[in-house]
Short mmCIF file of C-alpha atoms and ligand atoms in Angstrom, two decimals:
data_model
loop_
_atom_site.label_atom_id
_atom_site.label_comp_id
_atom_site.label_asym_id
_atom_site.label_seq_id
_atom_site.Cartn_x
_atom_site.Cartn_y
_atom_site.Cartn_z
CA MET A 1 -8.85 15.69 -57.17
CA GLN A 2 -7.93 12.03 -57.07
CA ASN A 3 -7.19 10.64 -53.66
CA VAL A 4 -3.75 9.42 -52.66
CA THR A 5 -4.62 5.74 -53.05
CA THR A 6 -5.79 6.20 -56.63
CA ARG A 7 -2.68 8.19 -57.53
CA THR A 8 -0.39 5.62 -55.93
CA LYS A 9 -2.15 2.89 -57.87
CA LYS A 10 -1.86 4.84 -61.15
CA VAL A 11 1.86 5.49 -60.63
CA SER A 12 2.48 1.87 -59.66
CA LEU A 13 0.76 0.58 -62.80
CA LEU A 14 2.82 2.98 -64.95
CA LEU A 15 5.95 1.59 -63.30
CA HIS A 16 4.75 -1.95 -63.91
CA ASP A 17 4.12 -1.10 -67.60
CA ALA A 18 7.61 0.42 -67.90
CA ALA A 19 9.03 -2.89 -66.71
CA CYS A 20 6.84 -4.88 -69.10
CA GLY A 21 8.60 -7.92 -70.57
CA LEU A 22 11.48 -7.84 -68.10
CA PRO A 23 12.27 -11.16 -66.43
CA TYR A 24 11.81 -10.92 -62.65
CA HIS A 25 10.38 -13.00 -59.81
CA PHE A 26 10.17 -10.28 -57.15
CA VAL A 27 9.74 -6.54 -56.73
CA CYS A 28 11.57 -4.57 -54.05
CA GLY A 29 11.00 -0.87 -53.34
CA VAL A 30 13.86 1.40 -52.28
CA PRO A 31 12.89 2.43 -48.74
CA TYR A 32 10.83 4.26 -47.88
CA THR A 33 9.02 6.28 -50.60
CA ALA A 34 8.95 3.45 -53.10
CA LEU A 35 7.71 0.91 -50.56
CA PRO A 36 4.00 1.65 -51.22
CA LEU A 37 4.67 1.66 -54.98
CA ALA A 38 6.25 -1.79 -54.84
CA THR A 39 3.44 -2.99 -52.56
CA VAL A 40 0.77 -1.92 -55.06
CA ILE A 41 2.67 -3.53 -57.96
CA SER A 42 2.93 -6.70 -55.91
CA VAL A 43 -0.78 -6.79 -55.08
CA GLU A 44 -2.18 -5.56 -58.41
CA CYS A 45 0.17 -7.50 -60.67
CA ASN A 46 0.51 -10.60 -58.53
CA LYS A 47 4.28 -10.37 -58.06
CA PRO A 48 5.80 -11.40 -54.72
CA MET A 49 7.58 -8.61 -52.87
CA LEU A 50 10.80 -8.43 -50.88
CA ILE A 51 11.18 -5.79 -48.19
CA ARG A 52 14.50 -4.11 -47.67
CA ARG A 53 15.14 -2.85 -44.15
CA ARG A 54 17.17 0.28 -43.62
CA GLU A 55 18.33 -0.77 -40.17
CA ALA A 56 18.82 -4.37 -39.09
CA LYS A 57 16.40 -5.60 -36.46
CA ASP A 58 18.21 -5.35 -33.14
CA TYR A 59 17.58 -8.97 -32.29
CA GLY A 60 16.45 -12.13 -34.04
CA THR A 61 17.81 -12.93 -37.45
CA LYS A 62 18.99 -9.36 -38.14
CA LYS A 63 17.93 -9.93 -41.73
CA MET A 64 18.13 -6.87 -43.95
CA ILE A 65 15.94 -8.43 -46.65
CA GLU A 66 12.61 -9.98 -45.68
CA GLY A 67 10.77 -12.44 -47.89
CA LYS A 68 10.91 -16.04 -49.04
CA PHE A 69 13.38 -16.37 -51.91
CA SER A 70 15.99 -18.77 -53.25
CA PRO A 71 19.50 -18.11 -54.53
CA GLY A 72 19.46 -16.93 -58.13
CA ASP A 73 15.91 -15.50 -58.04
CA THR A 74 15.66 -12.20 -59.91
CA CYS A 75 14.35 -9.00 -58.39
CA LEU A 76 13.19 -5.74 -59.97
CA VAL A 77 14.08 -2.65 -57.95
CA VAL A 78 11.43 0.08 -57.80
CA GLU A 79 12.14 3.76 -57.04
CA ASP A 80 10.21 7.02 -57.39
CA VAL A 81 12.91 9.50 -58.50
CA VAL A 82 16.59 8.96 -59.39
CA THR A 83 19.31 11.58 -59.49
CA SER A 84 22.72 9.93 -59.05
CA GLY A 85 21.35 6.38 -58.73
CA SER A 86 23.06 5.82 -55.36
CA SER A 87 19.97 4.76 -53.44
CA VAL A 88 18.99 2.29 -56.17
CA TRP A 89 22.55 0.92 -56.15
CA GLU A 90 22.51 0.52 -52.35
CA THR A 91 19.39 -1.62 -52.60
CA VAL A 92 20.80 -3.63 -55.53
CA GLN A 93 23.98 -4.37 -53.55
CA LEU A 94 22.06 -5.58 -50.55
CA LEU A 95 19.85 -7.85 -52.65
CA GLN A 96 22.97 -9.24 -54.34
CA GLU A 97 24.54 -9.88 -50.93
CA TYR A 98 21.58 -12.17 -50.24
CA GLY A 99 22.15 -14.07 -53.50
CA LEU A 100 19.46 -12.40 -55.61
CA LYS A 101 20.04 -11.39 -59.23
CA VAL A 102 19.22 -7.79 -60.09
CA THR A 103 19.49 -6.64 -63.69
CA ASP A 104 16.77 -3.99 -63.89
CA ALA A 105 15.40 -1.05 -61.95
CA VAL A 106 12.31 0.98 -62.76
CA VAL A 107 11.70 4.60 -61.72
CA LEU A 108 8.92 7.11 -62.17
CA LEU A 109 11.23 10.03 -62.95
CA ASP A 110 14.80 9.91 -64.18
CA ARG A 111 16.31 13.35 -63.61
CA GLU A 112 18.93 12.46 -66.24
CA GLN A 113 21.87 13.45 -64.08
CA GLY A 114 23.90 10.32 -64.70
CA ALA A 115 22.00 7.55 -62.86
CA GLY A 116 21.35 5.55 -66.06
CA GLU A 117 25.05 5.42 -67.03
CA ARG A 118 26.26 4.75 -63.49
CA LEU A 119 23.87 1.85 -62.98
CA LYS A 120 24.61 0.49 -66.46
CA GLN A 121 28.27 0.25 -65.45
CA LYS A 122 27.22 -1.90 -62.51
CA GLY A 123 25.14 -4.16 -64.76
CA VAL A 124 21.74 -2.67 -63.94
CA ASN A 125 19.43 -1.29 -66.67
CA LEU A 126 17.39 1.71 -65.63
CA HIS A 127 13.86 2.04 -67.04
CA SER A 128 11.84 5.18 -66.47
CA VAL A 129 8.23 6.25 -66.94
CA LEU A 130 9.36 9.85 -67.38
CA THR A 131 12.61 11.72 -67.95
CA MET A 132 13.20 15.29 -66.85
CA THR A 133 13.48 16.43 -70.51
CA LYS A 134 10.16 14.84 -71.40
CA LEU A 135 8.56 16.32 -68.29
CA VAL A 136 9.60 19.95 -68.98
CA ASP A 137 8.81 19.56 -72.70
CA VAL A 138 5.24 18.54 -71.91
CA LEU A 139 4.90 21.32 -69.32
CA ARG A 140 6.20 23.86 -71.86
CA GLN A 141 3.91 22.61 -74.67
CA ASN A 142 0.96 23.00 -72.36
CA ASN A 143 2.09 26.44 -71.23
CA LYS A 144 2.52 25.35 -67.65
CA ILE A 145 6.03 26.83 -67.62
CA ASP A 146 7.57 29.60 -69.74
CA GLU A 147 10.50 29.16 -72.13
CA ASP A 148 12.92 30.71 -69.66
CA MET A 149 12.11 28.09 -67.00
CA HIS A 150 12.18 25.34 -69.63
CA GLN A 151 15.75 26.31 -70.64
CA LYS A 152 16.85 26.82 -67.02
CA VAL A 153 15.84 23.28 -66.06
CA LEU A 154 17.57 21.74 -69.10
CA GLN A 155 20.68 23.81 -68.36
CA PHE A 156 20.64 22.70 -64.70
CA VAL A 157 20.46 19.06 -65.74
CA SER A 158 23.36 19.41 -68.14
CA ASP A 159 25.49 21.38 -65.60
CA ASN A 160 24.88 18.90 -62.77
CA GLN A 161 25.93 15.53 -64.07
CA PHE A 162 27.26 12.85 -61.72
CA SER A 163 30.48 11.36 -62.95
CA VAL A 164 30.34 7.65 -63.67
CA GLU A 165 33.83 6.89 -62.40
CA ILE A 166 34.53 9.13 -59.42
CA GLU A 167 31.77 8.46 -56.97
CA GLU A 168 32.03 5.16 -55.18
CA PRO A 169 28.77 3.65 -53.95
CA PRO A 170 28.03 4.94 -50.47
CA MET A 171 27.39 1.55 -48.96
CA LYS A 172 30.44 -0.58 -48.34
CA THR A 173 29.66 -4.20 -49.11
CA ARG A 174 29.44 -6.11 -45.87
CA LYS A 175 30.24 -9.76 -45.86
CA LEU A 176 27.80 -11.35 -43.49
CA ALA A 177 29.31 -13.95 -41.17
CA TRP A 178 26.77 -16.60 -42.18
CA SER A 179 27.69 -16.18 -45.83
CA MET A 180 31.37 -17.00 -45.19
CA SER A 181 32.77 -20.52 -45.23
CA PHE A 182 33.92 -21.99 -41.90
CA LYS A 183 37.48 -21.77 -43.25
CA GLU A 184 37.13 -18.06 -44.04
CA ARG A 185 35.73 -17.44 -40.58
CA SER A 186 38.56 -19.31 -38.86
CA GLU A 187 41.10 -17.20 -40.75
CA HIS A 188 39.28 -13.91 -40.19
CA GLU A 189 41.12 -11.28 -38.11
CA GLN A 190 38.13 -11.06 -35.73
CA CYS A 191 38.36 -14.77 -34.97
CA LYS A 192 41.02 -14.90 -32.26
CA ASN A 193 39.76 -17.58 -29.89
CA SER A 194 41.73 -20.82 -30.33
CA VAL A 195 38.73 -23.08 -29.54
CA ALA A 196 36.61 -21.29 -32.18
CA LYS A 197 39.44 -21.68 -34.70
CA GLU A 198 39.80 -25.36 -33.88
CA LEU A 199 36.05 -25.97 -34.19
CA PHE A 200 35.93 -24.26 -37.60
CA ALA A 201 38.87 -26.37 -38.76
CA ILE A 202 37.25 -29.62 -37.59
CA MET A 203 33.95 -28.70 -39.28
CA GLU A 204 35.72 -27.95 -42.53
CA ASN A 205 37.92 -31.08 -42.44
CA LYS A 206 35.23 -33.53 -41.40
CA ARG A 207 32.51 -31.77 -43.43
CA SER A 208 30.43 -31.89 -40.29
CA ASN A 209 28.45 -29.29 -38.36
CA LEU A 210 26.72 -31.97 -36.33
CA VAL A 211 26.86 -32.06 -32.52
CA LEU A 212 25.76 -35.29 -30.88
CA SER A 213 23.85 -34.73 -27.65
CA ALA A 214 24.91 -37.91 -25.86
CA ASP A 215 22.02 -37.90 -23.38
CA LEU A 216 22.40 -41.41 -21.97
CA THR A 217 22.74 -42.17 -18.27
CA ASN A 218 25.33 -44.96 -18.36
CA ALA A 219 29.00 -44.14 -18.91
CA ASP A 220 29.85 -47.22 -21.01
CA GLU A 221 26.80 -46.76 -23.20
CA ILE A 222 27.81 -43.16 -23.88
CA LEU A 223 31.35 -44.17 -24.78
CA LYS A 224 30.11 -46.94 -27.07
CA LEU A 225 27.69 -44.59 -28.84
CA VAL A 226 30.26 -41.81 -29.21
CA ASP A 227 32.92 -44.16 -30.52
CA SER A 228 30.60 -45.47 -33.22
CA ILE A 229 29.37 -42.03 -34.28
CA GLY A 230 32.71 -40.24 -33.85
CA PRO A 231 33.54 -39.96 -37.60
CA SER A 232 30.28 -38.07 -38.29
CA ILE A 233 30.45 -35.40 -35.61
CA CYS A 234 32.47 -32.29 -34.88
CA MET A 235 31.45 -32.17 -31.23
CA VAL A 236 29.87 -34.27 -28.52
CA LYS A 237 27.64 -32.64 -25.93
CA THR A 238 27.36 -34.14 -22.46
CA HIS A 239 25.17 -33.68 -19.39
CA VAL A 240 27.55 -35.20 -16.86
CA ASP A 241 25.06 -34.72 -14.04
CA ILE A 242 22.69 -37.30 -15.54
CA ILE A 243 25.32 -40.07 -15.68
CA GLU A 244 24.63 -42.61 -12.91
CA ASP A 245 28.20 -43.98 -12.80
CA PHE A 246 30.20 -40.83 -13.59
CA SER A 247 33.92 -41.22 -12.90
CA ARG A 248 37.23 -39.67 -13.79
CA ASP A 249 37.89 -42.76 -15.89
CA PHE A 250 34.84 -41.94 -18.06
CA VAL A 251 36.19 -38.45 -18.70
CA ASN A 252 39.68 -39.75 -19.54
CA LYS A 253 38.22 -42.20 -22.05
CA LEU A 254 36.02 -39.53 -23.60
CA VAL A 255 38.99 -37.17 -23.98
CA LYS A 256 41.00 -39.94 -25.71
CA MET A 257 38.04 -40.62 -28.00
CA ALA A 258 37.85 -36.92 -28.87
CA GLN A 259 41.50 -37.07 -29.96
CA LYS A 260 40.98 -40.30 -31.89
CA HIS A 261 37.96 -39.00 -33.86
CA ASN A 262 38.89 -35.31 -33.87
CA PHE A 263 35.90 -33.75 -32.15
CA LEU A 264 35.43 -31.30 -29.27
CA ILE A 265 33.66 -31.95 -25.96
CA PHE A 266 30.89 -29.59 -24.89
CA GLU A 267 29.53 -29.91 -21.34
CA ASP A 268 25.98 -28.54 -21.39
CA ARG A 269 26.07 -27.42 -17.72
CA LYS A 270 24.17 -24.14 -18.30
CA PHE A 271 25.87 -22.15 -15.55
CA ALA A 272 23.43 -19.59 -14.18
CA ASP A 273 24.56 -18.26 -10.80
CA ILE A 274 26.62 -15.41 -9.39
CA GLY A 275 30.26 -15.28 -10.48
CA SER A 276 31.71 -16.67 -7.26
CA THR A 277 29.49 -19.77 -7.32
CA VAL A 278 29.93 -20.60 -11.01
CA GLN A 279 33.70 -20.35 -10.63
CA HIS A 280 33.57 -23.30 -8.19
CA GLN A 281 30.89 -25.20 -10.10
CA PHE A 282 33.08 -24.98 -13.20
CA SER A 283 36.49 -25.79 -11.79
CA GLY A 284 35.69 -27.90 -8.72
CA GLY A 285 33.13 -30.30 -7.27
CA VAL A 286 32.78 -33.88 -8.47
CA PHE A 287 32.96 -33.10 -12.17
CA LYS A 288 35.90 -30.66 -12.46
CA ILE A 289 34.52 -29.56 -15.82
CA ALA A 290 37.28 -27.02 -16.42
CA ASP A 291 39.81 -29.88 -16.62
CA TRP A 292 38.31 -31.52 -19.68
CA ALA A 293 35.57 -29.56 -21.50
CA HIS A 294 36.56 -27.64 -24.63
CA VAL A 295 33.23 -25.82 -24.58
CA ILE A 296 30.76 -24.93 -21.83
CA ASN A 297 27.64 -22.79 -21.76
CA ALA A 298 25.96 -20.27 -19.51
CA HIS A 299 22.68 -18.45 -19.15
CA SER A 300 23.02 -14.69 -19.35
CA VAL A 301 20.31 -14.11 -16.74
CA PRO A 302 22.81 -13.35 -13.92
CA GLY A 303 24.49 -10.63 -16.04
CA PRO A 304 28.20 -10.30 -16.97
CA GLY A 305 29.29 -11.59 -13.52
CA VAL A 306 28.61 -15.15 -14.68
CA ILE A 307 31.25 -14.71 -17.39
CA GLN A 308 33.73 -13.10 -15.02
CA GLY A 309 33.30 -16.01 -12.57
CA LEU A 310 33.68 -18.65 -15.27
CA LYS A 311 36.78 -16.93 -16.63
CA LYS A 312 38.34 -17.15 -13.15
CA GLY A 313 37.77 -20.90 -13.07
CA ASN A 314 38.78 -21.41 -16.69
CA LYS A 315 41.74 -23.44 -17.94
CA GLN A 316 41.16 -24.25 -21.62
CA SER A 317 37.48 -23.83 -22.44
CA ALA A 318 35.42 -21.42 -24.48
CA CYS A 319 31.88 -20.44 -23.61
CA LEU A 320 28.54 -20.27 -25.43
CA LEU A 321 25.82 -18.00 -24.10
CA ILE A 322 22.25 -19.25 -24.22
CA ALA A 323 20.52 -16.57 -26.27
CA GLU A 324 17.39 -18.44 -27.32
CA MET A 325 15.89 -21.78 -26.24
CA SER A 326 13.99 -24.44 -28.14
CA SER A 327 11.36 -25.11 -25.47
CA ALA A 328 7.79 -23.85 -25.80
CA GLY A 329 6.97 -20.74 -23.81
CA ASN A 330 10.60 -19.96 -22.89
CA LEU A 331 11.34 -16.40 -21.83
CA ALA A 332 14.54 -15.79 -23.83
CA LYS A 333 13.25 -13.20 -26.29
CA GLY A 334 13.44 -9.51 -27.21
CA ASP A 335 15.68 -7.43 -24.96
CA TYR A 336 17.03 -10.57 -23.27
CA VAL A 337 18.56 -11.70 -26.57
CA LYS A 338 19.89 -8.21 -27.24
CA GLU A 339 21.58 -8.00 -23.83
CA THR A 340 23.01 -11.52 -24.23
CA LEU A 341 24.62 -10.45 -27.49
CA LYS A 342 26.18 -7.44 -25.73
CA ILE A 343 27.69 -9.64 -23.01
CA ALA A 344 29.16 -11.92 -25.68
CA GLN A 345 30.66 -9.02 -27.60
CA ASP A 346 32.27 -7.70 -24.41
CA HIS A 347 34.14 -11.00 -23.88
CA PRO A 348 35.49 -12.16 -27.26
CA ASP A 349 38.43 -13.86 -25.51
CA PHE A 350 36.05 -16.35 -23.87
CA VAL A 351 32.61 -16.27 -25.50
CA ILE A 352 32.61 -17.85 -28.97
CA GLY A 353 28.92 -17.87 -29.69
CA PHE A 354 25.43 -18.83 -28.71
CA ILE A 355 22.93 -21.54 -28.24
CA SER A 356 20.15 -20.07 -30.34
CA GLN A 357 17.34 -20.80 -32.73
CA SER A 358 18.32 -18.04 -35.17
CA ASN A 359 21.48 -16.20 -36.16
CA VAL A 360 21.62 -13.59 -33.43
CA CYS A 361 24.74 -11.85 -34.77
CA GLU A 362 25.53 -11.73 -38.49
CA ASP A 363 28.39 -9.29 -38.23
CA ASP A 364 30.97 -11.20 -36.20
CA PRO A 365 32.68 -14.18 -37.89
CA GLN A 366 33.86 -15.60 -34.53
CA LEU A 367 30.38 -15.85 -33.01
CA ILE A 368 29.04 -19.32 -33.75
CA CYS A 369 25.34 -20.19 -33.41
CA MET A 370 24.40 -23.72 -32.37
CA THR A 371 20.82 -24.95 -32.47
CA PRO A 372 19.29 -27.67 -30.28
CA GLY A 373 15.78 -28.94 -30.88
CA VAL A 374 16.56 -30.46 -34.30
CA LYS A 375 15.03 -33.54 -35.93
CA LEU A 376 14.60 -34.65 -39.52
CA GLU A 377 10.86 -34.12 -39.05
CA LYS A 378 9.38 -31.03 -37.40
CA GLY A 379 7.38 -31.55 -34.21
CA GLY A 380 8.02 -31.79 -30.49
CA ASP A 381 7.88 -34.02 -27.42
CA SER A 382 5.35 -34.13 -24.59
CA LEU A 383 7.49 -31.91 -22.33
CA GLY A 384 7.74 -28.74 -24.39
CA GLN A 385 10.66 -29.55 -26.71
CA GLN A 386 10.13 -28.09 -30.20
CA TYR A 387 11.94 -29.38 -33.28
CA VAL A 388 13.00 -27.71 -36.50
CA THR A 389 14.67 -29.56 -39.39
CA PRO A 390 18.42 -29.30 -40.12
CA TYR A 391 17.61 -27.30 -43.27
CA GLU A 392 15.44 -24.81 -41.38
CA ALA A 393 18.09 -24.31 -38.71
CA VAL A 394 21.13 -23.94 -40.96
CA TYR A 395 19.77 -22.65 -44.28
CA ALA A 396 16.68 -20.64 -43.35
CA ASN A 397 17.66 -19.48 -39.86
CA HIS A 398 21.39 -19.12 -40.63
CA THR A 399 22.70 -20.97 -37.59
CA ASP A 400 25.97 -22.89 -37.87
CA LEU A 401 25.66 -26.22 -36.05
CA ILE A 402 22.81 -28.53 -35.17
CA ILE A 403 22.64 -30.35 -31.84
CA VAL A 404 20.83 -33.68 -32.08
CA GLY A 405 20.02 -36.08 -29.25
CA ARG A 406 17.04 -38.40 -29.51
CA GLY A 407 16.86 -38.06 -33.30
CA ILE A 408 20.06 -40.14 -33.39
CA ILE A 409 20.12 -42.02 -30.09
CA GLU A 410 16.66 -43.51 -30.50
CA ALA A 411 17.14 -44.50 -34.16
CA SER A 412 17.31 -48.20 -34.97
CA ASP A 413 20.77 -47.57 -36.44
CA PRO A 414 22.32 -44.49 -34.79
CA VAL A 415 25.45 -44.67 -36.99
CA VAL A 416 23.46 -44.47 -40.23
CA MET A 417 21.17 -41.83 -38.75
CA ALA A 418 24.10 -39.67 -37.60
CA GLU A 419 25.43 -39.68 -41.18
CA GLU A 420 22.02 -38.62 -42.41
CA TYR A 421 21.95 -35.66 -40.01
CA ARG A 422 25.56 -34.75 -40.86
CA GLU A 423 24.82 -34.71 -44.54
CA ALA A 424 21.57 -32.73 -44.17
CA ALA A 425 23.17 -30.05 -41.99
CA PHE A 426 26.36 -29.73 -44.05
CA GLN A 427 24.42 -29.53 -47.30
CA ALA A 428 22.25 -26.79 -45.80
CA TYR A 429 25.46 -24.91 -44.89
CA GLU A 430 26.90 -25.37 -48.39
CA HIS A 431 23.69 -24.08 -49.98
CA ARG A 432 23.72 -21.14 -47.63
CA ILE A 433 27.23 -20.00 -48.45
CA ALA A 434 26.56 -20.57 -52.17
CA LEU A 435 23.88 -17.86 -51.87
CA THR A 436 26.45 -15.11 -51.99
CA LEU A 437 29.41 -16.59 -53.82
P1 5BU B 1 16.95 -33.84 -28.15
O1 5BU B 1 16.90 -35.23 -27.72
O2 5BU B 1 17.55 -33.65 -29.58
O3 5BU B 1 15.65 -33.11 -27.98
O4 5BU B 1 18.01 -33.17 -27.15
C1 5BU B 1 18.34 -31.82 -27.16
C2 5BU B 1 19.49 -31.53 -26.22
O5 5BU B 1 19.76 -30.13 -26.29
C3 5BU B 1 19.20 -31.82 -24.77
O6 5BU B 1 20.41 -32.29 -24.17
C4 5BU B 1 18.82 -30.51 -24.16
O7 5BU B 1 19.25 -30.39 -22.82
C5 5BU B 1 19.58 -29.52 -25.01
N1 5BU B 1 18.90 -28.22 -25.20
C6 5BU B 1 17.67 -28.10 -25.83
O8 5BU B 1 17.11 -29.09 -26.26
N2 5BU B 1 17.12 -26.87 -26.00
C7 5BU B 1 17.69 -25.72 -25.55
O9 5BU B 1 17.16 -24.62 -25.74
C8 5BU B 1 18.94 -25.87 -24.88
C9 5BU B 1 19.51 -27.11 -24.74
BR1 5BU B 1 19.77 -24.35 -24.26
#
């Protein structure tokens, strides 16, 4: 008897032959039985493979389809047996959600109970190595079954047809948050926070998802830089505790500038203490951040108390939780990211998203992901900072805004450079949403 590997290879090659001449870039097996079949086709026939997950990863990008593909690439779906065609259709829908084209599916055995017609209606051609009729005919001719069994099987097939019209596909099409436009997200019923709505509107109007990290230490220099770059950005990020000559006057001028250029102010204070302390750090002290910042951020390491404390000190701001960091060797991974997401989802009135390197929540249109550690060229600095490009952050990793400091500040012409970053990040966003239009 042939071993399992040889049989799997034989079946996979039959499937490949049945799909001969069809135009496709990728193969994708319906999980899980067809996964080894698609894998063998991929290896033996030199076709790249996409992997469909059944459950989203519980942290990280939450991608349901793994693989390197571009919008408009075609994919052949591979399955072992089809009855109603529902499982093939589920996989087709998911691939289409990610911008792939699917026009054909190949199966080892079509039980001829309506799958071919149902899939045809959805624009998918079903190709099979074997049909149930052919199978029982061959078995009968070779005396492997008697005539009674032969007729019984054919009768069963004809009595148990799935109707083309009635049955709706079992999987409701989800619209992933990262595939929606900023406008759609701002108008979505789940997007209730007024700061999130305002940010989406600014991004849409100014065609900018660029945040300037104004990391200079002199107040006038910051104001000069921000005023010149104002038209290109949707937000300015400050570290007020590095400004040598911080004053109330600086804040008043920055607020006026924000109105003039239509951007939001984000104080990158990274609150990370017990609730009672952060309440005072936020609303009081020298900086009185709660009086002027539209957006602040917090580490989730203290637990939900940090949010409760900040909410007590809050006047007008919304909060971002730091889910992932850009620095080498940072500890924000795995369960930490998962728990951070939970805290955010428990406080939708205040938390509008994350500082993250990937899209940590694709299901909630209000939750915005902003990525620091961005430069036009990949690389890093000598103190652990790691850079990705705007395209990697926004297109490949599905985050929404890029935060850029030295990439702009240290350029010979920061105004020209800011425009370059704005264009790169907004184009990456436009390509991303075009994936699923
Ligand atoms: P850069 O000059 O583009 O490297 O500055 C990045 C800014 O983003 C800087 O103000 C950091 O404090 C901030 N930042 C970061 O770089 N990485 C992180 O994970 C977080 C914040 Br959180």
